[in-house]
């Protein structure tokens, strides 16, 4: 049986979906765009957007009772792969700051993202 995960520490869904679904041993987050849940604002810089998207993922994973170290897979959607090195630097710093191993990851360029942001990140976390 699945359980819906919801937290005020991440932006509310902007469509007919939930922030995450907990299947018991796996938690699947919806894609997180870089909206600050407190202000509703989006930073201009891709590195700041990356950090905010990851912070949103972290809040959801923690609402499920897990931590960043439990994330086993991420998918990163970017508007411009020319930002790949900036995204990688922010991504690496985030996992190191959270004393977490790097998960498996895919990164793809997309034509457009909701609210015209530059990045969206989804994750799968595992309850061990």
XYZ file of C-alpha atoms in Angstrom:
128
model
C 0.000 0.000 0.000
C 1.304 3.470 -0.815
C 1.269 6.575 1.343
C 1.280 10.141 0.042
C 4.085 12.355 1.354
C 3.428 16.054 1.785
C 5.372 18.822 3.519
C 5.144 22.587 3.762
C 8.969 22.652 3.564
C 8.776 22.080 -0.196
C 6.582 23.789 -2.785
C 3.066 22.471 -3.167
C 2.292 20.563 -6.338
C 1.242 22.877 -9.168
C -0.839 20.230 -10.904
C -2.727 16.981 -10.311
C 0.096 15.125 -8.557
C 1.639 14.744 -5.087
C 5.080 15.678 -3.760
C 5.989 12.014 -3.250
C 4.679 8.501 -2.848
C 6.040 6.160 -0.162
C 5.778 2.497 -1.080
C 7.268 1.238 2.175
C 10.831 0.595 1.131
C 10.983 3.133 -1.725
C 10.010 6.797 -1.855
C 9.500 8.405 -5.269
C 9.495 12.197 -5.357
C 7.836 14.217 -8.064
C 10.130 16.543 -9.961
C 11.103 19.515 -7.820
C 11.538 22.872 -9.457
C 13.522 25.575 -7.644
C 10.685 27.438 -5.969
C 11.507 28.567 -2.438
C 8.601 27.240 -0.353
C 8.728 30.221 2.037
C 8.778 33.023 -0.534
C 7.514 31.448 -3.746
C 10.499 33.011 -5.526
C 12.904 31.439 -8.027
C 16.578 32.446 -8.086
C 18.111 33.597 -11.372
C 21.372 31.625 -11.176
C 21.435 27.958 -12.240
C 23.627 26.992 -9.264
C 21.124 28.566 -6.852
C 18.257 26.884 -8.700
C 20.050 23.538 -8.412
C 20.535 23.972 -4.669
C 16.883 24.956 -4.178
C 15.577 21.989 -6.179
C 17.782 19.671 -4.115
C 16.662 21.346 -0.874
C 13.066 20.710 -1.914
C 13.876 17.043 -2.602
C 15.586 16.834 0.793
C 12.536 18.268 2.595
C 10.268 15.704 0.972
C 12.597 12.783 1.668
C 12.883 13.909 5.290
C 9.075 14.167 5.540
C 9.065 10.465 4.649
C 11.423 9.779 7.570
C 14.507 9.326 5.413
C 17.612 11.402 4.763
C 19.704 12.533 1.820
C 21.980 9.506 2.268
C 18.973 7.297 1.440
C 18.598 8.787 -2.059
C 19.652 6.111 -4.536
C 18.690 7.697 -7.884
C 18.055 11.161 -9.241
C 16.972 12.462 -12.600
C 18.001 16.008 -13.466
C 16.221 17.924 -16.214
C 18.003 21.073 -17.426
C 17.054 23.622 -20.049
C 20.648 24.074 -21.195
C 23.374 21.426 -21.006
C 25.907 24.243 -21.279
C 25.134 24.688 -17.550
C 26.210 21.090 -16.845
C 29.418 22.031 -14.975
C 27.604 24.571 -12.754
C 24.861 22.045 -12.007
C 27.469 19.373 -11.223
C 29.345 21.665 -8.817
C 26.183 22.584 -6.880
C 24.981 18.964 -6.938
C 28.316 17.648 -5.649
C 28.443 20.264 -2.871
C 24.887 19.403 -1.768
C 25.609 15.690 -1.316
C 28.936 16.377 0.416
C 27.299 18.927 2.780
C 24.758 16.257 3.686
C 27.470 13.582 4.190
C 25.693 11.463 1.603
C 27.058 9.199 -1.108
C 26.340 10.220 -4.675
C 23.316 8.386 -6.053
C 22.939 7.022 -9.556
C 21.866 9.872 -11.835
C 20.580 10.766 -15.265
C 20.773 14.296 -16.644
C 18.906 15.369 -19.751
C 18.304 18.610 -21.584
C 14.667 19.528 -22.115
C 12.979 22.210 -24.189
C 10.970 23.750 -21.369
C 10.153 23.278 -17.693
C 7.208 24.412 -15.546
C 7.282 28.105 -14.614
C 10.157 28.481 -17.140
C 12.747 27.448 -14.539
C 16.150 26.156 -15.622
C 16.159 22.858 -13.704
C 13.932 20.173 -12.209
C 15.125 17.249 -10.086
C 13.315 14.072 -9.039
C 14.599 11.356 -6.716
C 14.097 7.833 -5.490
C 15.056 7.058 -1.904
C 15.305 3.656 -0.259
C 14.366 2.702 3.287
C 17.092 0.238 4.275
